[in-house]
Amino acid sequence: MASPDPLFSVRNNFYLGAYQTAISDASSLTGLSEDQKLERDTFVYRSYVELGSYEMVLSEIPADAPPPLAAVRQLASYHKAGPSPSSPVPDALEAGLSDGALSSDPTYLYVTALLLALSVQVMLSLHRPDAAERQLRAMAAIDDDATLTQLAGAWVALAAGGPRVREAASIYQELGDRFAWTPRLHAGLASAQACMGRWEDAEAELLQAVEKNPKDPDSLANLAVVSLHLGKPAGRYLGVLKDVAPSHALLERRAAAEEAFDRAASGITA
């Protein structure tokens, strides 16, 4: 009979997003082997990264830490500096894959894939689809079937537009059917539906997203936009969005447009 896994609670709470609980559970564990202690510490520091405690992680994990902790240190460094196309962290992690010990370490592989995915988002936001495609190829070379690789592929396909939008829709549909439909997947599929002019289908996906998480900012913002295209009132969604994410890009662009209109109108009436 297999012995109980002492790290089950820590690992499970981390995957569920209960980061503080994972940290608390880890602090009460005793009698662990050296390998188990390393895995415990890795999940603890990954939890602190998710909670935004980047400085604490950087101060407690030395630069010469074992590969799993070194990868988490790199992740904290990347988040502390803020996503940037000039950040050396993704390239450093990718280069480390040539090391046999690192290329077989699951935490190192996870962090590398995560940062490459973030780099894809940065490149797309800078309107550099060519650079985003290169990062996507690097991710596919590591693991073509990984969820992060599939998601990044959907982002790139959506940005490319045209016939590739159907490719993005298929990716979101497959991920939702294979695993579980989350607000993020509903919102992604809705974006693809909107790009194809299927506004009613996009609305249906987004309504499912807010049913799962009524405070998801991107779902609320997309619902406001889709509602306008359908000739429906969007005020309710914008009001909730203002409460949960007052600095959301949609609200900032809307405020800037209203200010520009007011300036133009005052010039005419003067």
mmCIF file of C-alpha atoms in Angstrom:
data_model
loop_
_atom_site.group_PDB
_atom_site.id
_atom_site.type_symbol
_atom_site.label_atom_id
_atom_site.label_comp_id
_atom_site.label_asym_id
_atom_site.label_seq_id
_atom_site.Cartn_x
_atom_site.Cartn_y
_atom_site.Cartn_z
ATOM 1 C CA MET A 1 0.000 0.000 0.000
ATOM 2 C CA ALA A 2 1.413 3.363 -1.038
ATOM 3 C CA SER A 3 2.325 5.749 1.758
ATOM 4 C CA PRO A 4 0.366 9.032 2.018
ATOM 5 C CA ASP A 5 1.734 11.976 0.066
ATOM 6 C CA PRO A 6 2.713 14.587 2.683
ATOM 7 C CA LEU A 7 2.742 17.355 0.049
ATOM 8 C CA PHE A 8 -0.686 16.619 -1.396
ATOM 9 C CA SER A 9 -2.438 19.454 0.445
ATOM 10 C CA VAL A 10 0.262 21.997 -0.417
ATOM 11 C CA ARG A 11 0.307 21.004 -4.068
ATOM 12 C CA ASN A 12 -3.461 20.798 -4.380
ATOM 13 C CA ASN A 13 -4.108 24.175 -2.761
ATOM 14 C CA PHE A 14 -1.552 25.797 -5.040
ATOM 15 C CA TYR A 15 -3.211 24.423 -8.171
ATOM 16 C CA LEU A 16 -6.610 25.562 -6.879
ATOM 17 C CA GLY A 17 -5.272 29.085 -6.334
ATOM 18 C CA ALA A 18 -5.460 28.908 -2.528
ATOM 19 C CA TYR A 19 -1.943 30.257 -2.179
ATOM 20 C CA GLN A 20 -2.047 31.412 1.442
ATOM 21 C CA THR A 21 -3.500 28.063 2.511
ATOM 22 C CA ALA A 22 -0.711 26.273 0.641
ATOM 23 C CA ILE A 23 1.857 28.351 2.523
ATOM 24 C CA SER A 24 0.194 27.645 5.869
ATOM 25 C CA ASP A 25 -0.044 23.910 5.198
ATOM 26 C CA ALA A 26 3.621 23.784 4.194
ATOM 27 C CA SER A 27 4.714 25.399 7.463
ATOM 28 C CA SER A 28 3.242 22.541 9.501
ATOM 29 C CA LEU A 29 4.956 19.700 7.627
ATOM 30 C CA THR A 30 7.644 17.703 9.423
ATOM 31 C CA GLY A 31 9.750 14.628 8.746
ATOM 32 C CA LEU A 32 10.250 15.360 5.057
ATOM 33 C CA SER A 33 13.085 13.978 2.948
ATOM 34 C CA GLU A 34 15.486 16.415 1.305
ATOM 35 C CA ASP A 35 13.694 16.073 -2.048
ATOM 36 C CA GLN A 36 10.333 16.675 -0.380
ATOM 37 C CA LYS A 37 11.690 19.753 1.394
ATOM 38 C CA LEU A 38 12.859 21.143 -1.942
ATOM 39 C CA GLU A 39 9.467 20.521 -3.528
ATOM 40 C CA ARG A 40 7.725 22.066 -0.497
ATOM 41 C CA ASP A 41 9.872 25.200 -0.698
ATOM 42 C CA THR A 42 9.293 25.448 -4.431
ATOM 43 C CA PHE A 43 5.503 25.494 -3.976
ATOM 44 C CA VAL A 44 5.774 27.950 -1.078
ATOM 45 C CA TYR A 45 7.807 30.433 -3.100
ATOM 46 C CA ARG A 46 5.634 29.960 -6.183
ATOM 47 C CA SER A 47 2.676 30.817 -3.926
ATOM 48 C CA TYR A 48 4.425 33.982 -2.759
ATOM 49 C CA VAL A 49 5.069 34.955 -6.386
ATOM 50 C CA GLU A 50 1.356 34.534 -7.137
ATOM 51 C CA LEU A 51 0.601 36.763 -4.130
ATOM 52 C CA GLY A 52 2.931 39.456 -5.459
ATOM 53 C CA SER A 53 5.658 39.110 -2.802
ATOM 54 C CA TYR A 54 8.458 39.326 -5.361
ATOM 55 C CA GLU A 55 11.007 41.138 -3.176
ATOM 56 C CA MET A 56 10.680 38.579 -0.395
ATOM 57 C CA VAL A 57 11.221 35.706 -2.838
ATOM 58 C CA LEU A 58 14.289 37.395 -4.310
ATOM 59 C CA SER A 59 15.752 38.061 -0.874
ATOM 60 C CA GLU A 60 15.259 34.518 0.411
ATOM 61 C CA ILE A 61 16.257 32.460 -2.644
ATOM 62 C CA PRO A 62 20.002 32.724 -3.332
ATOM 63 C CA ALA A 63 21.294 33.033 -6.877
ATOM 64 C CA ASP A 64 22.978 29.606 -6.607
ATOM 65 C CA ALA A 65 19.823 27.817 -5.422
ATOM 66 C CA PRO A 66 18.882 24.385 -6.852
ATOM 67 C CA PRO A 67 17.225 24.512 -10.316
ATOM 68 C CA PRO A 68 13.561 24.492 -9.149
ATOM 69 C CA LEU A 69 14.098 27.405 -6.751
ATOM 70 C CA ALA A 70 16.367 29.227 -9.207
ATOM 71 C CA ALA A 71 13.557 29.096 -11.761
ATOM 72 C CA VAL A 72 11.092 30.560 -9.258
ATOM 73 C CA ARG A 73 13.636 33.295 -8.479
ATOM 74 C CA GLN A 74 13.778 34.145 -12.170
ATOM 75 C CA LEU A 75 9.984 34.289 -12.274
ATOM 76 C CA ALA A 76 9.893 36.703 -9.327
ATOM 77 C CA SER A 77 12.567 38.855 -10.970
ATOM 78 C CA TYR A 78 10.590 39.011 -14.191
ATOM 79 C CA HIS A 79 7.368 40.040 -12.444
ATOM 80 C CA LYS A 80 9.103 42.600 -10.238
ATOM 81 C CA ALA A 81 10.646 44.372 -13.217
ATOM 82 C CA GLY A 82 7.407 44.195 -15.185
ATOM 83 C CA PRO A 83 6.893 42.382 -18.513
ATOM 84 C CA SER A 84 9.168 43.863 -21.149
ATOM 85 C CA PRO A 85 10.424 42.688 -24.551
ATOM 86 C CA SER A 86 13.945 43.643 -23.431
ATOM 87 C CA SER A 87 13.883 41.447 -20.321
ATOM 88 C CA PRO A 88 16.753 38.921 -20.354
ATOM 89 C CA VAL A 89 14.875 36.434 -18.156
ATOM 90 C CA PRO A 90 12.965 34.483 -20.858
ATOM 91 C CA ASP A 91 16.111 34.105 -22.990
ATOM 92 C CA ALA A 92 18.144 32.988 -19.967
ATOM 93 C CA LEU A 93 15.567 30.359 -19.054
ATOM 94 C CA GLU A 94 15.293 29.130 -22.626
ATOM 95 C CA ALA A 95 19.085 28.855 -22.863
ATOM 96 C CA GLY A 96 19.076 26.767 -19.696
ATOM 97 C CA LEU A 97 17.109 24.058 -21.489
ATOM 98 C CA SER A 98 20.363 22.875 -23.056
ATOM 99 C CA ASP A 99 21.404 21.750 -19.568
ATOM 100 C CA GLY A 100 20.306 18.142 -19.098
ATOM 101 C CA ALA A 101 19.473 18.615 -15.409
ATOM 102 C CA LEU A 102 17.368 21.700 -16.057
ATOM 103 C CA SER A 103 15.577 20.345 -19.117
ATOM 104 C CA SER A 104 14.198 17.473 -17.027
ATOM 105 C CA ASP A 105 13.118 19.582 -14.049
ATOM 106 C CA PRO A 106 9.323 20.131 -14.119
ATOM 107 C CA THR A 107 9.413 23.467 -12.268
ATOM 108 C CA TYR A 108 12.067 24.848 -14.594
ATOM 109 C CA LEU A 109 10.042 23.756 -17.621
ATOM 110 C CA TYR A 110 6.861 25.272 -16.168
ATOM 111 C CA VAL A 111 8.451 28.666 -15.463
ATOM 112 C CA THR A 112 10.133 28.741 -18.880
ATOM 113 C CA ALA A 113 6.824 28.035 -20.623
ATOM 114 C CA LEU A 114 5.031 30.641 -18.505
ATOM 115 C CA LEU A 115 7.536 33.406 -19.287
ATOM 116 C CA LEU A 116 7.595 32.572 -22.970
ATOM 117 C CA ALA A 117 3.795 32.868 -22.949
ATOM 118 C CA LEU A 118 4.036 36.265 -21.256
ATOM 119 C CA SER A 119 6.568 37.324 -23.880
ATOM 120 C CA VAL A 120 4.079 36.400 -26.609
ATOM 121 C CA GLN A 121 1.519 38.708 -24.975
ATOM 122 C CA VAL A 122 4.042 41.545 -24.758
ATOM 123 C CA MET A 123 5.024 41.191 -28.420
ATOM 124 C CA LEU A 124 1.394 41.193 -29.521
ATOM 125 C CA SER A 125 0.649 44.293 -27.432
ATOM 126 C CA LEU A 126 3.566 46.008 -29.199
ATOM 127 C CA HIS A 127 2.128 44.961 -32.587
ATOM 128 C CA ARG A 128 5.074 42.659 -33.259
ATOM 129 C CA PRO A 129 3.373 39.499 -34.571
ATOM 130 C CA ASP A 130 6.650 38.330 -36.114
ATOM 131 C CA ALA A 131 8.368 38.302 -32.718
ATOM 132 C CA ALA A 132 5.327 36.670 -31.127
ATOM 133 C CA GLU A 133 5.459 33.901 -33.751
ATOM 134 C CA ARG A 134 9.127 33.272 -32.907
ATOM 135 C CA GLN A 135 8.333 32.948 -29.210
ATOM 136 C CA LEU A 136 5.454 30.623 -30.045
ATOM 137 C CA ARG A 137 7.787 28.391 -32.051
ATOM 138 C CA ALA A 138 10.152 28.281 -29.069
ATOM 139 C CA MET A 139 7.282 27.170 -26.847
ATOM 140 C CA ALA A 140 6.191 24.525 -29.354
ATOM 141 C CA ALA A 141 9.739 23.165 -29.444
ATOM 142 C CA ILE A 142 9.535 22.597 -25.669
ATOM 143 C CA ASP A 143 6.038 21.085 -25.631
ATOM 144 C CA ASP A 144 3.684 21.552 -28.563
ATOM 145 C CA ASP A 145 0.681 20.123 -26.703
ATOM 146 C CA ALA A 146 1.111 22.074 -23.451
ATOM 147 C CA THR A 147 -1.836 24.224 -22.408
ATOM 148 C CA LEU A 148 0.274 27.394 -22.339
ATOM 149 C CA THR A 149 1.539 26.681 -25.853
ATOM 150 C CA GLN A 150 -2.013 26.144 -27.079
ATOM 151 C CA LEU A 151 -3.207 29.365 -25.439
ATOM 152 C CA ALA A 152 -0.326 31.347 -26.918
ATOM 153 C CA GLY A 153 -1.175 29.866 -30.312
ATOM 154 C CA ALA A 154 -4.739 31.128 -29.932
ATOM 155 C CA TRP A 155 -3.503 34.642 -29.046
ATOM 156 C CA VAL A 156 -1.239 34.757 -32.086
ATOM 157 C CA ALA A 157 -3.977 33.424 -34.366
ATOM 158 C CA LEU A 158 -6.438 36.034 -33.097
ATOM 159 C CA ALA A 159 -3.912 38.814 -33.654
ATOM 160 C CA ALA A 160 -3.239 37.571 -37.195
ATOM 161 C CA GLY A 161 -6.951 37.759 -37.992
ATOM 162 C CA GLY A 162 -8.507 36.585 -41.224
ATOM 163 C CA PRO A 163 -8.831 32.838 -41.666
ATOM 164 C CA ARG A 164 -6.653 32.196 -38.605
ATOM 165 C CA VAL A 165 -9.444 33.370 -36.310
ATOM 166 C CA ARG A 166 -11.120 30.000 -36.855
ATOM 167 C CA GLU A 167 -7.911 28.362 -35.667
ATOM 168 C CA ALA A 168 -8.084 30.372 -32.432
ATOM 169 C CA ALA A 169 -11.747 29.426 -31.938
ATOM 170 C CA SER A 170 -10.893 25.746 -32.385
ATOM 171 C CA ILE A 171 -8.105 25.949 -29.808
ATOM 172 C CA TYR A 172 -10.360 27.530 -27.186
ATOM 173 C CA GLN A 173 -13.114 25.012 -27.918
ATOM 174 C CA GLU A 174 -10.735 22.072 -27.625
ATOM 175 C CA LEU A 175 -9.192 23.297 -24.365
ATOM 176 C CA GLY A 176 -12.604 23.907 -22.819
ATOM 177 C CA ASP A 177 -13.901 20.495 -23.849
ATOM 178 C CA ARG A 178 -10.721 18.678 -22.785
ATOM 179 C CA PHE A 179 -10.313 20.300 -19.373
ATOM 180 C CA ALA A 180 -12.899 22.695 -17.953
ATOM 181 C CA TRP A 181 -14.580 25.831 -19.254
ATOM 182 C CA THR A 182 -13.155 28.779 -17.330
ATOM 183 C CA PRO A 183 -14.017 32.485 -17.740
ATOM 184 C CA ARG A 184 -10.738 32.933 -19.623
ATOM 185 C CA LEU A 185 -11.606 30.248 -22.171
ATOM 186 C CA HIS A 186 -15.159 31.554 -22.622
ATOM 187 C CA ALA A 187 -13.777 35.073 -23.136
ATOM 188 C CA GLY A 188 -11.186 33.834 -25.620
ATOM 189 C CA LEU A 189 -13.776 31.972 -27.679
ATOM 190 C CA ALA A 190 -16.033 35.030 -27.504
ATOM 191 C CA SER A 191 -13.222 37.181 -28.922
ATOM 192 C CA ALA A 192 -12.888 34.795 -31.847
ATOM 193 C CA GLN A 193 -16.659 34.787 -32.395
ATOM 194 C CA ALA A 194 -16.689 38.593 -32.344
ATOM 195 C CA CYS A 195 -13.870 38.751 -34.893
ATOM 196 C CA MET A 196 -16.030 36.593 -37.169
ATOM 197 C CA GLY A 197 -19.018 38.884 -36.662
ATOM 198 C CA ARG A 198 -20.945 36.330 -34.612
ATOM 199 C CA TRP A 199 -22.033 38.770 -31.940
ATOM 200 C CA GLU A 200 -24.873 36.666 -30.502
ATOM 201 C CA ASP A 201 -22.526 33.695 -30.064
ATOM 202 C CA ALA A 202 -19.928 35.970 -28.471
ATOM 203 C CA GLU A 203 -22.537 37.294 -26.052
ATOM 204 C CA ALA A 204 -23.568 33.751 -25.091
ATOM 205 C CA GLU A 205 -19.965 32.801 -24.290
ATOM 206 C CA LEU A 206 -19.406 35.933 -22.215
ATOM 207 C CA LEU A 207 -22.611 35.436 -20.259
ATOM 208 C CA GLN A 208 -21.309 31.993 -19.304
ATOM 209 C CA ALA A 209 -18.005 33.582 -18.290
ATOM 210 C CA VAL A 210 -19.623 36.103 -15.922
ATOM 211 C CA GLU A 211 -21.878 33.388 -14.555
ATOM 212 C CA LYS A 212 -18.737 31.553 -13.459
ATOM 213 C CA ASN A 213 -17.042 34.740 -12.229
ATOM 214 C CA PRO A 214 -19.259 37.863 -12.032
ATOM 215 C CA LYS A 215 -16.204 40.033 -11.352
ATOM 216 C CA ASP A 216 -13.963 38.934 -14.225
ATOM 217 C CA PRO A 217 -12.804 42.265 -15.719
ATOM 218 C CA ASP A 218 -12.100 41.102 -19.267
ATOM 219 C CA SER A 219 -15.432 39.305 -19.568
ATOM 220 C CA LEU A 220 -17.275 42.403 -18.345
ATOM 221 C CA ALA A 221 -15.364 44.669 -20.733
ATOM 222 C CA ASN A 222 -16.005 42.381 -23.684
ATOM 223 C CA LEU A 223 -19.687 42.117 -22.752
ATOM 224 C CA ALA A 224 -19.960 45.903 -22.819
ATOM 225 C CA VAL A 225 -18.463 46.024 -26.314
ATOM 226 C CA VAL A 226 -20.551 43.131 -27.617
ATOM 227 C CA SER A 227 -23.712 44.707 -26.175
ATOM 228 C CA LEU A 228 -23.046 47.899 -28.114
ATOM 229 C CA HIS A 229 -22.688 45.929 -31.340
ATOM 230 C CA LEU A 230 -25.993 44.216 -30.613
ATOM 231 C CA GLY A 231 -27.715 47.517 -29.874
ATOM 232 C CA LYS A 232 -28.171 46.635 -26.204
ATOM 233 C CA PRO A 233 -27.411 48.804 -23.150
ATOM 234 C CA ALA A 234 -23.898 48.348 -21.812
ATOM 235 C CA GLY A 235 -24.124 50.550 -18.726
ATOM 236 C CA ARG A 236 -24.603 47.706 -16.263
ATOM 237 C CA TYR A 237 -21.431 45.918 -17.370
ATOM 238 C CA LEU A 238 -19.440 49.150 -17.393
ATOM 239 C CA GLY A 239 -20.676 49.970 -13.903
ATOM 240 C CA VAL A 240 -19.568 46.618 -12.489
ATOM 241 C CA LEU A 241 -16.268 46.899 -14.368
ATOM 242 C CA LYS A 242 -15.656 50.296 -12.768
ATOM 243 C CA ASP A 243 -16.157 48.732 -9.339
ATOM 244 C CA VAL A 244 -13.888 45.694 -9.822
ATOM 245 C CA ALA A 245 -11.208 47.169 -12.106
ATOM 246 C CA PRO A 246 -11.371 50.988 -12.191
ATOM 247 C CA SER A 247 -8.112 51.238 -14.152
ATOM 248 C CA HIS A 248 -9.144 48.774 -16.880
ATOM 249 C CA ALA A 249 -7.947 49.806 -20.349
ATOM 250 C CA LEU A 250 -11.510 50.013 -21.706
ATOM 251 C CA LEU A 251 -12.543 52.482 -19.016
ATOM 252 C CA GLU A 252 -9.423 54.571 -19.546
ATOM 253 C CA ARG A 253 -9.989 54.720 -23.314
ATOM 254 C CA ARG A 254 -13.657 55.592 -22.757
ATOM 255 C CA ALA A 255 -12.745 58.377 -20.328
ATOM 256 C CA ALA A 256 -10.160 59.754 -22.773
ATOM 257 C CA ALA A 257 -12.713 59.712 -25.607
ATOM 258 C CA GLU A 258 -15.307 61.509 -23.468
ATOM 259 C CA GLU A 259 -12.741 64.133 -22.486
ATOM 260 C CA ALA A 260 -11.765 64.693 -26.127
ATOM 261 C CA PHE A 261 -15.425 65.016 -27.095
ATOM 262 C CA ASP A 262 -16.055 67.527 -24.314
ATOM 263 C CA ARG A 263 -13.076 69.622 -25.451
ATOM 264 C CA ALA A 264 -14.286 69.555 -29.048
ATOM 265 C CA ALA A 265 -17.824 70.428 -28.000
ATOM 266 C CA SER A 266 -16.681 73.346 -25.826
ATOM 267 C CA GLY A 267 -14.703 74.726 -28.754
ATOM 268 C CA ILE A 268 -17.790 74.713 -30.963
ATOM 269 C CA THR A 269 -20.099 76.307 -28.406
ATOM 270 C CA ALA A 270 -17.519 78.977 -27.588
#
